[in-house]
C-alpha cells in the first residue's frame, strides 16, 4: 500500500526527531524557588518535597552561586520569619528575612535575578494573605464578615513591602495574593519611591488549589482558619482566569504568572493567545511531590516524568517555568 502522507518518516531516527522538535527546554527557561528560614547554619529538608530544603541566610551565597553556574537566570524567594504577627510586619521591615536574603544573594551572585514573592501568608500569625477583618484592627469594617481578608487595607501594606524589597535589591516583585488591584497599587507605590525600573510579575491567575499543600508545610503558612477560596480563583473557571489576566495587564503587569501549571494548561494557552506579555507558569509543590511519590513507588521514572511535564507546560505557551526541578533539570539537560 502506498501512503503519500507518512508522518512516521519524520520519526525514524533520533536525529530527525531532534530536527523536527517544536519545543525545547533549557536552563534559561527556569526560575528556582528558595525557602529562606530564620536561624543560622541550617538546611532543613522538606519531607514532602524530596531534595528541597529551608535554608538560613548564611547558606544562600553558595546556593546562589550554584544556581547561577547552572545557567538558571532567576530565583523566587519565600520567607519563614522568626516572628509572625497579625499584619505580617516582618515582610515590610528593612531587616526582615527577605530583605536580608535579597542582599545576601545579590552580594554573592549579582547577575542572578531575584524575584520576591509578595504575599503575607508566610508572615501573618493567622496564615492568610493579608489583613483580616477583626474588631481590633483600625480598618475593621462591620459590614463585612469577621475573618474576611480586607482588600484595600492589604493593598497599602503590599505597596510598602514591595518598596522595602525593591530597596533591598529585588529585580522583580511577584504579588501572589490574588487581591483586587494589587498590581496597580504596587506599581504606584514603587513609582512614587523611585523604583520605576522594578518589574512586576503578577500571579494573574492563581487557582484555589489543593496542589499547594506541600508548600504550606515548607513555608509554614497554612491558613489558621478557613481557606483561600475568597481570594484565589475557583479551579473550575476558565473565563474568570482570563478576566484576571486582563485586569493585571490593565494595571501595568510586566509579566504574568499562571498557577498551578499542569492543571492549568488550557489557561496558559488562552493567555498566550490573548496577550503579548512574557508568560510564566508555576509547577507547584504538589505537582513536584506527586512525581516524586510515584517515582519512589517505582510507578513512574524520573527524569522522564519531570521533563515531559516541563515540556508540556512550555508547549502550552509558558515562556518560563518556576520549578523545584529547575536545578536537576538543568543538569539533566546538560548531560542529555
Ligand atoms: C503564597 C504562595 C503560595 C504558593 C506560592 N505563593 C501558597 C498559597 O497560596 O497557599 C504555592 C507554591 C507551591 O505550592 O509550590 N501565597
Coordinates of C-alpha atoms in Angstrom, one line a residue, residues 81-91 119-134 136-137 149 219-225 228:
X81 CA 10.5 34.7 59.7
X82 CA 11.3 34.2 63.4
X83 CA 8.2 36.3 64.4
X84 CA 4.8 36.3 62.9
X85 CA 2.0 38.8 63.8
X86 CA -1.5 39.9 62.7
X87 CA -0.2 42.2 59.9
X88 CA 3.0 40.3 58.8
X89 CA 5.4 43.1 59.9
X90 CA 8.5 41.1 59.0
X91 CA 7.5 41.5 55.3
X119 CA 2.3 37.9 49.9
X120 CA 1.6 38.0 53.6
X121 CA 0.6 34.4 54.4
X122 CA 4.2 33.5 55.5
X123 CA 4.4 36.4 57.8
X124 CA 0.9 36.6 59.5
X125 CA 0.1 34.6 62.6
X126 CA -3.3 33.6 61.1
X127 CA -1.7 32.4 57.8
X128 CA -3.9 34.5 55.5
X129 CA -2.5 36.6 52.7
X130 CA -3.3 40.0 54.2
X131 CA -5.1 41.8 57.0
X132 CA -8.1 40.1 58.5
X133 CA -11.4 41.9 59.4
X134 CA -11.4 41.9 63.2
X136 CA -9.3 45.0 66.9
X137 CA -8.0 46.3 63.6
X149 CA -9.5 39.4 54.1
X219 CA 6.7 27.8 54.1
X220 CA 4.9 27.1 57.4
X221 CA 2.0 29.2 56.0
X222 CA -1.3 27.2 56.1
X223 CA -4.3 29.3 56.8
X224 CA -5.1 29.1 60.6
X225 CA -8.9 29.1 59.8
X228 CA -8.3 30.9 50.4

